[in-house]
Every structure is written in structure tokens, then in C-alpha cells.
mmCIF file of C-alpha atoms in Angstrom:
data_model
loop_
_atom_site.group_PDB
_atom_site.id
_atom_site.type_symbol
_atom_site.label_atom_id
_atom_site.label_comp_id
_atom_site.label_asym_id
_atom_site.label_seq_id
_atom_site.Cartn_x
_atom_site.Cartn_y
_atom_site.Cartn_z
ATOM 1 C CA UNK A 106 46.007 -64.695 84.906
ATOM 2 C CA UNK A 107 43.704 -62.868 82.316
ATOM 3 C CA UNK A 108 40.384 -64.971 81.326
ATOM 4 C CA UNK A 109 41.692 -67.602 78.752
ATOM 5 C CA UNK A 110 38.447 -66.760 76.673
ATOM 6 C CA UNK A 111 38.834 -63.324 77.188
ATOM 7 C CA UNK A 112 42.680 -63.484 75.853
ATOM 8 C CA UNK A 113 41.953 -66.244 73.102
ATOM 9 C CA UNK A 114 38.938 -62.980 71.662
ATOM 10 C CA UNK A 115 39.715 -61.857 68.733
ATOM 11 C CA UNK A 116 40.204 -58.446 68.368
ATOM 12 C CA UNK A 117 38.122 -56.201 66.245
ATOM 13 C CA UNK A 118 40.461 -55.550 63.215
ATOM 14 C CA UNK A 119 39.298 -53.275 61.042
ATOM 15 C CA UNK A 120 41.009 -51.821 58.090
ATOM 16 C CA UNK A 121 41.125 -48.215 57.837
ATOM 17 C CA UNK A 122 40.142 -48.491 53.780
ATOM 18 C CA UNK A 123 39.553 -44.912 52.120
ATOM 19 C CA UNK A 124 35.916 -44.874 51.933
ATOM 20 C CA UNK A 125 34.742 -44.367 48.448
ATOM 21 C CA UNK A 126 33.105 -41.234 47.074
ATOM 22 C CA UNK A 127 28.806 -41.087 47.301
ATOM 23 C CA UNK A 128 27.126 -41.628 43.844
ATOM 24 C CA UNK A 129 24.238 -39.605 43.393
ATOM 25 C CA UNK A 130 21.489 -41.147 42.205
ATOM 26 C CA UNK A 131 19.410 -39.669 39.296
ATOM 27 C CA UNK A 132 17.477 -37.400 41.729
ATOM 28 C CA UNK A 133 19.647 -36.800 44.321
ATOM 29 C CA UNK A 134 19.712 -39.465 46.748
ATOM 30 C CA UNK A 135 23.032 -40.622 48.190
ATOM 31 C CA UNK A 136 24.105 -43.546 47.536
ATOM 32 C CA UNK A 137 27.506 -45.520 49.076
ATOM 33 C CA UNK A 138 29.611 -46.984 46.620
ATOM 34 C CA UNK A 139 30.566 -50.680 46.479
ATOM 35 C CA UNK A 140 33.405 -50.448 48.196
ATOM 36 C CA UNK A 141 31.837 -48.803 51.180
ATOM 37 C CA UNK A 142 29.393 -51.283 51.137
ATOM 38 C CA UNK A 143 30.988 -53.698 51.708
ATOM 39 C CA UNK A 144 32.899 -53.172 54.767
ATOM 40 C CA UNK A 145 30.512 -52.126 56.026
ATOM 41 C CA UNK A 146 28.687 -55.552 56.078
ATOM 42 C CA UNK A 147 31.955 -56.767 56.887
ATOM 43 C CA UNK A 148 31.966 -54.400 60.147
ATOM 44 C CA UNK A 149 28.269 -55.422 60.971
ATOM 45 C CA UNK A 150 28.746 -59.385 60.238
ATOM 46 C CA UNK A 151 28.149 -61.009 63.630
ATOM 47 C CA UNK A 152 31.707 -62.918 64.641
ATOM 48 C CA UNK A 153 31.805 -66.655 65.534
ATOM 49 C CA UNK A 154 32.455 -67.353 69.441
ATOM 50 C CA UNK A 155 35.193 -70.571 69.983
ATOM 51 C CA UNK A 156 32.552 -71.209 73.271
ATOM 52 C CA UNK A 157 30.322 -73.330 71.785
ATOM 53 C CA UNK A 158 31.251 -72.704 68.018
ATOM 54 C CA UNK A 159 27.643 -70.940 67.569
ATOM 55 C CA UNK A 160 26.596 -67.407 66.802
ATOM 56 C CA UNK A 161 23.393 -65.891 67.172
ATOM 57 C CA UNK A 162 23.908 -65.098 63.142
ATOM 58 C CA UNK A 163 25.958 -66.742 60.677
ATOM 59 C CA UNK A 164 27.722 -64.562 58.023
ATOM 60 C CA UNK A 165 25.905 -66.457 54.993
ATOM 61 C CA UNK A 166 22.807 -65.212 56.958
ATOM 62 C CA UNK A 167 23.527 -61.725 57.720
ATOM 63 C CA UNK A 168 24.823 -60.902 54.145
ATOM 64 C CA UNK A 169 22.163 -62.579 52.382
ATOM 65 C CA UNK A 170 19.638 -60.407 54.501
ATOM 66 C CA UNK A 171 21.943 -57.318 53.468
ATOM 67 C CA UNK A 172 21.851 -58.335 49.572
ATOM 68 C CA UNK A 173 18.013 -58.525 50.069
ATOM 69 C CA UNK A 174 18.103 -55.108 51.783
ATOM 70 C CA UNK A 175 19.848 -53.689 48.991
ATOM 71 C CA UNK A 176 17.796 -55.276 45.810
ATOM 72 C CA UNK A 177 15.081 -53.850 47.954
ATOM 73 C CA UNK A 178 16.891 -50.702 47.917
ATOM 74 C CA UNK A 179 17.344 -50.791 44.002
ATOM 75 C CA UNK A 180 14.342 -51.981 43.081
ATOM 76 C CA UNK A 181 12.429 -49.065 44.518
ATOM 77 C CA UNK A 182 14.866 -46.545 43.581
ATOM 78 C CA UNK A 183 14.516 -48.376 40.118
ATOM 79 C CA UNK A 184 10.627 -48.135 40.406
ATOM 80 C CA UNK A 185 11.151 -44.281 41.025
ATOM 81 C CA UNK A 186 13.203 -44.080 38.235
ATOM 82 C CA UNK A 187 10.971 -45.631 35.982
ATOM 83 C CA UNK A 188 8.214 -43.454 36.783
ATOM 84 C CA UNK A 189 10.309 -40.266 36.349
ATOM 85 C CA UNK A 190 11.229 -41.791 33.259
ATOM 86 C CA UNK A 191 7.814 -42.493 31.965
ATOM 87 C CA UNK A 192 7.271 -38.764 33.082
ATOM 88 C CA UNK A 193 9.975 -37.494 31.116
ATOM 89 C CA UNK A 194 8.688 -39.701 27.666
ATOM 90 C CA UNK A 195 5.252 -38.223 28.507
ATOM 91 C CA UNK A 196 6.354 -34.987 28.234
ATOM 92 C CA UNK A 197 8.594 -35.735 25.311
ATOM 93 C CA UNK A 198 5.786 -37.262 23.276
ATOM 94 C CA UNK A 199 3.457 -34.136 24.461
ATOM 95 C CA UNK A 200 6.264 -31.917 22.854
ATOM 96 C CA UNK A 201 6.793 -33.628 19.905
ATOM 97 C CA UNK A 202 2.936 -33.600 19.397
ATOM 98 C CA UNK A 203 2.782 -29.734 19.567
ATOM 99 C CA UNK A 204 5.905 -28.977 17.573
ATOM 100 C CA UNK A 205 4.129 -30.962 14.960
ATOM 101 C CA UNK A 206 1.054 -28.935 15.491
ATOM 102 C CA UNK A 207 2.816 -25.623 15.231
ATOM 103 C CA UNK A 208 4.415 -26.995 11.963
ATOM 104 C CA UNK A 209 1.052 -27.653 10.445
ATOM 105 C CA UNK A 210 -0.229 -24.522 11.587
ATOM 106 C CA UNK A 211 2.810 -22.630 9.906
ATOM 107 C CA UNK A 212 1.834 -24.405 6.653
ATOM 108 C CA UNK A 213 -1.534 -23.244 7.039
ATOM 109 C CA UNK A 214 -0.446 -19.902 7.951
ATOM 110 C CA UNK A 215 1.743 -20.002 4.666
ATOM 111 C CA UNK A 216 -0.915 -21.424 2.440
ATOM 112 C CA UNK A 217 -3.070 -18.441 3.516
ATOM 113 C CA UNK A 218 -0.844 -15.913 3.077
ATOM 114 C CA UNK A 219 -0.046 -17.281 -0.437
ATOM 115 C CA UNK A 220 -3.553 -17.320 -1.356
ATOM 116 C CA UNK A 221 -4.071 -13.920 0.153
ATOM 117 C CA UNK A 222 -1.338 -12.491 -1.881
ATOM 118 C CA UNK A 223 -2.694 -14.063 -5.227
ATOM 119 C CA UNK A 224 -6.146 -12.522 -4.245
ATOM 120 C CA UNK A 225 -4.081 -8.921 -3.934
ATOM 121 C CA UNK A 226 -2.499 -9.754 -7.278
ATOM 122 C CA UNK A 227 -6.079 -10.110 -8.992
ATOM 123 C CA UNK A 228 -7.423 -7.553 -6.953
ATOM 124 C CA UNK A 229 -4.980 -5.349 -8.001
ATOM 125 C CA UNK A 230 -5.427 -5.985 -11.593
ATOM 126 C CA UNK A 231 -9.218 -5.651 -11.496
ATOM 127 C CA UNK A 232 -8.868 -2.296 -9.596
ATOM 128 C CA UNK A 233 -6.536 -1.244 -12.509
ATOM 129 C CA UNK A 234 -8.840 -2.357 -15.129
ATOM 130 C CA UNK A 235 -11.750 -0.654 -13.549
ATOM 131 C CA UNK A 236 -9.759 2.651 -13.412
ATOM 132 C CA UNK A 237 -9.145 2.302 -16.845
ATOM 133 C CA UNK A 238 -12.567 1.608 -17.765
ATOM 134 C CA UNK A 239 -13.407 4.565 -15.456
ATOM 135 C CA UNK A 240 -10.903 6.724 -17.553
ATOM 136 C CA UNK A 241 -12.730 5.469 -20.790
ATOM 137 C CA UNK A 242 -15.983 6.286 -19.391
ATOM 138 C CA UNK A 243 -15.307 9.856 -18.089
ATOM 139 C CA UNK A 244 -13.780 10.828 -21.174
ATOM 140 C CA UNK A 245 -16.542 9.337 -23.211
ATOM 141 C CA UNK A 246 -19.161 11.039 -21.287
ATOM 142 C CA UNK A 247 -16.790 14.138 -21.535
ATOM 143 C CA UNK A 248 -16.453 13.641 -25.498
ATOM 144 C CA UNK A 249 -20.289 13.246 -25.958
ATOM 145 C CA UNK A 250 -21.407 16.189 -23.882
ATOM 146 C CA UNK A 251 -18.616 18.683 -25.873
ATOM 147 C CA UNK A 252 -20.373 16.925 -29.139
ATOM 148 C CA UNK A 253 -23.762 18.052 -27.531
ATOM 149 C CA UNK A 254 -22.823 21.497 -27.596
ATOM 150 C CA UNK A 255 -20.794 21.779 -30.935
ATOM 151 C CA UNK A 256 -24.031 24.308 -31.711
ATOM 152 C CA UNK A 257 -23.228 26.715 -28.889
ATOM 153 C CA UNK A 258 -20.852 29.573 -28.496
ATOM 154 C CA UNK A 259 -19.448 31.116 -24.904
ATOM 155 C CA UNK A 260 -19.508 34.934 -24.929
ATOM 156 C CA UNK A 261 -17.056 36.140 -22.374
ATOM 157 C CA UNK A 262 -16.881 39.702 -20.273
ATOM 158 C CA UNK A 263 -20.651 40.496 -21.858
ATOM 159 C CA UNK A 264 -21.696 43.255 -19.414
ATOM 160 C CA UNK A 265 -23.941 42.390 -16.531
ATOM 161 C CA UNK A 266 -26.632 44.825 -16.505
ATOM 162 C CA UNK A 267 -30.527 43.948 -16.489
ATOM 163 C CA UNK A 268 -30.906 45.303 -19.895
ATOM 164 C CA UNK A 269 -28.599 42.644 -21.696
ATOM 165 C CA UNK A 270 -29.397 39.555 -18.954
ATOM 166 C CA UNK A 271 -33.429 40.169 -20.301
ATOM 167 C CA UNK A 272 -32.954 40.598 -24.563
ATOM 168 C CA UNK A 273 -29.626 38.309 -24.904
ATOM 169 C CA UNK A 274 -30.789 37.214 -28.118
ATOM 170 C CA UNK A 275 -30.993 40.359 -29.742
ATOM 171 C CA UNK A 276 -27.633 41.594 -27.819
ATOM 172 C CA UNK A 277 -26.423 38.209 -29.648
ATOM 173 C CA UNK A 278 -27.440 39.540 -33.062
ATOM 174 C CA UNK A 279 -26.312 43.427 -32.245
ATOM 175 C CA UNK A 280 -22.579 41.542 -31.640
ATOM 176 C CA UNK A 281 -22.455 39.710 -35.102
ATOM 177 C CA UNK A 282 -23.989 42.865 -37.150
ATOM 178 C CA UNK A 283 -20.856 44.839 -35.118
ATOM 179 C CA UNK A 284 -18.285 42.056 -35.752
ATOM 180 C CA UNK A 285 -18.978 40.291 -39.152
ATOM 181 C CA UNK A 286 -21.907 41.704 -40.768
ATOM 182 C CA UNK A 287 -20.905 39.506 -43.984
ATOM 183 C CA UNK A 288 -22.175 36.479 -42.313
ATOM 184 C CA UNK A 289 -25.720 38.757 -42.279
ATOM 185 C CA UNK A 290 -24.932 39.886 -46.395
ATOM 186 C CA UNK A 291 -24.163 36.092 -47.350
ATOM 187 C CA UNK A 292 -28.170 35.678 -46.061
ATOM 188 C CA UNK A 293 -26.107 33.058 -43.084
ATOM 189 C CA UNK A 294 -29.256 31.609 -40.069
ATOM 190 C CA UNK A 295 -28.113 33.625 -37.448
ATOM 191 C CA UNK A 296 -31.340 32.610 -34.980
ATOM 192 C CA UNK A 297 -30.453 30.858 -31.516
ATOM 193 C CA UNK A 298 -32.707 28.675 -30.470
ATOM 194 C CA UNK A 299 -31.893 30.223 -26.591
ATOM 195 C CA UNK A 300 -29.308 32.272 -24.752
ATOM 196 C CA UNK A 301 -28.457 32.403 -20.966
ATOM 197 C CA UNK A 302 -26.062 33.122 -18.380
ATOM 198 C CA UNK A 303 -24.112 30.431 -16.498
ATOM 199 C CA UNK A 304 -24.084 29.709 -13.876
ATOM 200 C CA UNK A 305 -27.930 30.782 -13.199
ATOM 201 C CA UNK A 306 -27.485 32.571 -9.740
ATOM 202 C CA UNK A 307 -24.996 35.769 -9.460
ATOM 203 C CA UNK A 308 -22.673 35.768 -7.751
ATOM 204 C CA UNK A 309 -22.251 39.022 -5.551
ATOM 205 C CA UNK A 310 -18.670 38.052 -4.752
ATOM 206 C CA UNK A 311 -17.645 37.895 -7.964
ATOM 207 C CA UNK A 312 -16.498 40.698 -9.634
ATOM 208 C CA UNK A 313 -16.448 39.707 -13.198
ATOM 209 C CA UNK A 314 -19.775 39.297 -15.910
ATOM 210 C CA UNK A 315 -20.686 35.928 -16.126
ATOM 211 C CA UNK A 316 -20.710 34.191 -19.638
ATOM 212 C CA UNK A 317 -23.174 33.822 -22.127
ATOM 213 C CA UNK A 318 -24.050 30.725 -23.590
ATOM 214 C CA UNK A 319 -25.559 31.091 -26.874
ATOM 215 C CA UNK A 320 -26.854 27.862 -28.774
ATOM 216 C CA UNK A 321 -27.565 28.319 -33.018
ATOM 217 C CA UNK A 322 -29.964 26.740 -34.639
ATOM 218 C CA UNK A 323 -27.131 26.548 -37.843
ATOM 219 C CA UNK A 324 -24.163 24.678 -37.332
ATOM 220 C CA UNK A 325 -21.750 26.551 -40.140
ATOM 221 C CA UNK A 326 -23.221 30.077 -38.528
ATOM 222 C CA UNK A 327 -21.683 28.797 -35.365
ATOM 223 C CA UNK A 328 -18.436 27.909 -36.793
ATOM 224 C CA UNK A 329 -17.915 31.060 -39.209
ATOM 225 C CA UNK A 330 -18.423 33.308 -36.361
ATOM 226 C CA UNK A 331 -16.338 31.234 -34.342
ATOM 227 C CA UNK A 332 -13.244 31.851 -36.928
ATOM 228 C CA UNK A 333 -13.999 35.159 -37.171
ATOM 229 C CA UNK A 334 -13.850 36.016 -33.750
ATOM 230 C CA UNK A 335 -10.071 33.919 -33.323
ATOM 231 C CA UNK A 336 -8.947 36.279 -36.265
ATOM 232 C CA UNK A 337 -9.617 39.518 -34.135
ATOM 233 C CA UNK A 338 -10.976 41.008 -31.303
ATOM 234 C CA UNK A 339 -14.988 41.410 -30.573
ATOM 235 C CA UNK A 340 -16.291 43.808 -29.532
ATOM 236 C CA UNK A 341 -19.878 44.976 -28.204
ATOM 237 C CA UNK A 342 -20.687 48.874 -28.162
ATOM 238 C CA UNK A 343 -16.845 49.272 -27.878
ATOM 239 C CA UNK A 344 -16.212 47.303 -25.118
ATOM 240 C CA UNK A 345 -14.139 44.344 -25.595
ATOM 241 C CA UNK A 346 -15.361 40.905 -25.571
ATOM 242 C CA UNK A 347 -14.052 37.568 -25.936
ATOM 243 C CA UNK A 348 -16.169 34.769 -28.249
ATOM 244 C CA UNK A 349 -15.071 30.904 -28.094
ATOM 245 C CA UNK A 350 -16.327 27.662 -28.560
ATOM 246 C CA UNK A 351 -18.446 26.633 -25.451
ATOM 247 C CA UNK A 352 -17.320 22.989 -23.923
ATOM 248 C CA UNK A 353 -17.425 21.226 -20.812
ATOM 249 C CA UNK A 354 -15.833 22.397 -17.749
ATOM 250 C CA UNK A 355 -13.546 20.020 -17.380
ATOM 251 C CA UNK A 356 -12.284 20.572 -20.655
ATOM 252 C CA UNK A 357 -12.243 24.510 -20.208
ATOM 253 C CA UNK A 358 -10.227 23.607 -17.020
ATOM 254 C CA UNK A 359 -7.517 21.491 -19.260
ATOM 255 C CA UNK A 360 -7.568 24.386 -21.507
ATOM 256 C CA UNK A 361 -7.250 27.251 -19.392
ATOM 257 C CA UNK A 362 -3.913 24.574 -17.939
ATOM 258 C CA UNK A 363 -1.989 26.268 -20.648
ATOM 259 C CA UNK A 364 -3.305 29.984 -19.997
ATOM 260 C CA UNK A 365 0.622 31.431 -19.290
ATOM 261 C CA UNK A 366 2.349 29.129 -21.625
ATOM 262 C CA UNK A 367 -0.373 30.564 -24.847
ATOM 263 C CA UNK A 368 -0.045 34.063 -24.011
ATOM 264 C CA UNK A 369 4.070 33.812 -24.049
ATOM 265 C CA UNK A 370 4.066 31.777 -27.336
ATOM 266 C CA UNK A 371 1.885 34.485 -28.476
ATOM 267 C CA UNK A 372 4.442 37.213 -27.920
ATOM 268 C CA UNK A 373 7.322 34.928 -29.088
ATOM 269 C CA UNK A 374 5.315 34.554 -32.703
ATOM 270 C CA UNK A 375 4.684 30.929 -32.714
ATOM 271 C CA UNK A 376 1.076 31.079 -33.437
ATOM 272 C CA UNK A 377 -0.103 29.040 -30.447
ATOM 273 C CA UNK A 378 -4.040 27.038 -31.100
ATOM 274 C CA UNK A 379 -5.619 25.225 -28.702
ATOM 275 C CA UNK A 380 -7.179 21.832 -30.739
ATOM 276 C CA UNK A 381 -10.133 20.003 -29.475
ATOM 277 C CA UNK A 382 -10.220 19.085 -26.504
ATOM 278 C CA UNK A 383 -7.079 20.744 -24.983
ATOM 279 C CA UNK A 384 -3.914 20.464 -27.351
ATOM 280 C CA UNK A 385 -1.684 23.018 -27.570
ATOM 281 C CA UNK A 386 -0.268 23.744 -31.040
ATOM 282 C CA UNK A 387 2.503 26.186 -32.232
ATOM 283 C CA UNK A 388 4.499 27.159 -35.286
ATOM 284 C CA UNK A 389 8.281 26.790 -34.663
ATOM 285 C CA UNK A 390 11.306 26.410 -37.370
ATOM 286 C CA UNK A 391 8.875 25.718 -39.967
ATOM 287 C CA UNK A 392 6.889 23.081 -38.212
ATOM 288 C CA UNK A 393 3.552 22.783 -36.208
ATOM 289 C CA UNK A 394 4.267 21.170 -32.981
ATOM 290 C CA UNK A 395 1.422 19.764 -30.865
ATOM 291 C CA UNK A 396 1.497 19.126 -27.286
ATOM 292 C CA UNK A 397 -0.888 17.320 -25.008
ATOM 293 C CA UNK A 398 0.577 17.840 -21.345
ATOM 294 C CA UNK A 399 2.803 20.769 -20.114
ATOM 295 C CA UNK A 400 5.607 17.923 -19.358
ATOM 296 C CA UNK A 401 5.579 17.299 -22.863
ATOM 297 C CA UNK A 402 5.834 21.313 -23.945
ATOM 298 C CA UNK A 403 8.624 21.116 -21.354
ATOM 299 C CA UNK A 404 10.923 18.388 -22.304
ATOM 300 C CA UNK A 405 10.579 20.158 -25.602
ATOM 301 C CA UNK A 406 11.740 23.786 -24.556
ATOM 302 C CA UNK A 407 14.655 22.515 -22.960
ATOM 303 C CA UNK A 408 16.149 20.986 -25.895
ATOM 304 C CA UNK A 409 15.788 24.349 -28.127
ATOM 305 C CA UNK A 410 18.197 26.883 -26.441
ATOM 306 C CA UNK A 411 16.544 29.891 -28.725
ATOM 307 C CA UNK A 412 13.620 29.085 -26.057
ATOM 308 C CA UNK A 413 14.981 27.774 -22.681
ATOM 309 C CA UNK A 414 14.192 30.073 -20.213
ATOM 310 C CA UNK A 415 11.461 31.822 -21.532
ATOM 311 C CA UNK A 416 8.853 30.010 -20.396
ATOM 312 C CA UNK A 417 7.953 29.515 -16.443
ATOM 313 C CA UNK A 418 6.169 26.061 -16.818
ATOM 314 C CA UNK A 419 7.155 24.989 -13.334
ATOM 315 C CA UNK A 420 4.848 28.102 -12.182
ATOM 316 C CA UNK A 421 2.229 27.143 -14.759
ATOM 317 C CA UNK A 422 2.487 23.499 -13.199
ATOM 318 C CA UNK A 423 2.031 25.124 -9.378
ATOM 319 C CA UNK A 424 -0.849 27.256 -10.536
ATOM 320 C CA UNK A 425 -2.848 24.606 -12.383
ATOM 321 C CA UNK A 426 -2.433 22.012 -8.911
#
């Protein structure tokens, strides 16, 4: 006969639950679920023996060491938690703090750049001022160095030879007594006060004379030579020479700018001029036109057909740049 004790044991009965599914924690430890838990306290609760109705643990014991277990368990996994936490808030406040750095610093950026650009604005309008008072200047100076030599007279294609280049004055006076002797008859000042060549130093690579510059000491002798020579052709000895008003080179430049166009007009019969400092004028349909810029003289050719295409001012333009 089996042990009495042995029969009377209970057996182990354990419930085959589904075990629940692991929770991970918030950095990856593995944590049973409830469930699981608690059978398995259940399995691991010490059972009561009928001997002597003692047990080495009693089941209040054994779970209340298992719920201390587990607050242990929490509480450092809470602690952990925490810390990461704090961590995370660190690094939160940390961003916050240079996002709002980078947003003043954009303002900043911002104000600058709008502060620079009103600084380019003024600049730019004080650089456009001072060109124009640049402008004003140059063609001051320009105005008041022509005015200084309203007395003098340019004598172009004057042969050089040593001869003329050492008695210019009296080659000046041969000229008028060949051209208009009735400025000599009317008793006119014909004297210069001096006469030279310009520029000073010859040039052996040039092939043409270089001009005369002739200054009179009588203002109207200047001037009634000066209409007499843009009636006809001068001449010295028989060899042709051009007389004109002598001004500064920049103005000579602006007037030589119209060189082609004058010439053509010429043959066409409109009585081109050039006005102080470099107009162009001409006779057309009964009307004097005047023209300050070859664009101008252009516009105006196009719209009369009795003179579109006859003058090449787009090869004017290309020479003169």
C-alpha cells in the first residue's frame, strides 16, 4: 500500500495559460507582462505540507517578498527613466536655446543687409551726383579753355619745311595778303602776338604737316579771316590749305565725329555748319535743322525718305568708337 502521505500529496497542477507577450521597456529591456507574472509567483509559492500544517514559507510571505522585488524592479527602471528623461529635456532646452539664437542672428543678418542696401542706395546717388558734377566740371573747364583761345586760328596742311617752321609769322601775313587782302586795304591789325606748330616734336611717322596755331592780337581780324576762309578755299603759294577756328581737342574730336556725315550733306546741298562746340547744322525744306549727336541726325534721316539711305551713320558711329 502506497505511503498515505505520499498518496494524500497534492499534485503539482499547473495551468498551461498562454503566456503573455514581453513589453519593452522604454530602452529595450524585457519586461513580462502581468499575466506572466503572476503564475509565475503562483508556480514558485512554496505549498503547505498536511504533516505538521507548517511550511518553510507562507504564501503571504513569499509574494510580499516578490511585490518588493518588483517595486524594486520599477523603481530603478523608473530612476533610469527619469534620468534619460532629464537627458532628453536637457537637450530639448539646449535646442530650443540655439534655434532662438539662430533666429536672432537671422534678424541681425537682415537688419544688416537692410542697412547695407540703404548705404548702396545713397552711395549710388552720390556716385551719380558726382558724375554729374564731373560732367559739369569737364565741360566747364572745356568751355573756358575754347574761350581762351577765341583769339587763335588753326592753319591746316601748311608745308613742313624749315623755311616756314622758322618765319611763321610772316608766312601768316603772306596767307592773308594771298587770300583777303581787303582785310589789309580796310587798315584791319593783322599782328599775332606768336605762331607755332603743335604738337612741338615731329613726328617722323607721320606723314602729314602739322598745324599752325596762330594767336591775333585783334579779335574781329581773327573772326573776318575766319569767314573768309569758310566762304572759299585758302591757299598758300598755290597749294591748298585749310584755315579754322582753333579749339580744344576734345572738342576737335566731337567735331571731326561728324567728318562723313558733313562732307555728304555737302554734296546733297544742305549747307551743313558746324556751331560752337560741335553742332551740326543743315538747310533742308526750307528749314535749318541742328543736331547735337549722330543718333539724333539719324532718327531724323529715317523719317525723310528723299534722304534714307544716303547717309552711312552706322559706319560713322563704328569709326568715331
Amino acid at each position: 500500500m502506497e505511503n498515505s502521505t505520499e498518496a494524500q500529496k497534492p499534485q503539482n497542477t499547473k495551468k498551461n495559460k498562454k503566456k503573455g507577450a514581453t513589453l519593452d521597456t522604454f530602452y529595450g529591456a524585457k519586461i513580462q507582462n502581468t499575466e506572466q507574472i503572476e503564475d509565475n509567483i503562483k508556480e514558485n509559492a512554496p505549498k503547505p505540507s498536511k504533516g505538521n500544517g507548517n511550511s518553510p514559507q507562507t504564501y503571504e510571505e513569499f509574494e510580499s517578498e516578490m511585490t518588493k522585488k518588483m517595486e524594486a524592479f520599477w523603481e530603478e527602471k523608473l530612476e533610469i527613466m527619469q534620468k534619460k528623461f532629464t537627458h532628453l529635456q536637457n537637450q530639448f532646452d539646449q535646442t530650443v536655446k540655439e534655434n532662438q539664437a539662430l533666429k536672432a542672428r537671422i534678424r541681425q543678418l537682415e537688419d544688416n543687409d537692410r542697412v547695407k542696401e540703404q548705404e548702396s542706395i545713397k552711395q549710388s546717388q552720390n556716385t551719380k551726383k558726382l558724375e554729374e558734377n564731373i560732367k559739369y566740371l569737364t565741360d566747364k573747364v572745356i568751355d573756358l579753355e575754347n574761350r581762351g583761345r577765341r583769339d587763335n586760328l588753326r592753319i591746316i596742311g601748311l608745308p613742313e619745311k624749315p623755311e616756314i617752321n622758322t618765319k611763321l609769322d610772316m608766312v601768316i601775313q603772306d596767307i592773308i595778303k594771298e587770300n583777303c587782302p581787303e582785310i589789309l586795304e580796310q587798315g584791319g591789325n593783322t599782328a599775332t602776338d606768336r605762331a607755332h606748330r603743335t604738337p612741338s616734336t615731329l613726328n617722323p611717322q607721320k606723314t602729314t604737316p602739322r598745324n599752325v596755331i596762330a594767336k591775333f592780337q585783334s579779335y574781329q581780324t581773327k573772326e573776318k579771316i575766319l569767314q573768309e576762309a569758310r566762304k572759299r578755299q585758302f591757299r598758300y603759294k598755290g597749294m591748298p590749305i585749310r584755315v579754322t577756328q582753333d579749339l580744344a581737342s576734345s572738342t576737335l574730336n566731337d567735331r571731326k565725329a561728324w567728318n562723313m556725315i558733313f562732307r555728304k550733306a555737302r554734296e546733297l546741298g544742305l549747307q551743313p555748319r558746324i556751331s560752337y562746340p560741335a553742332k551740326l547744322t543743315i538747310y533742308f525744306q526750307g528749314k535749318v535743322w541742328a543736331f547735337n549727336k549722330i543718333e539724333d541726325f539719324q532718327l531724323f534721316v529715317k523719317k525723310r525718305p528723299e534722304l534714307c539711305g544716303k547717309f552711312d551713320t552706322e559706319n560713322q558711329r563704328a569709326r568715331n568708337t
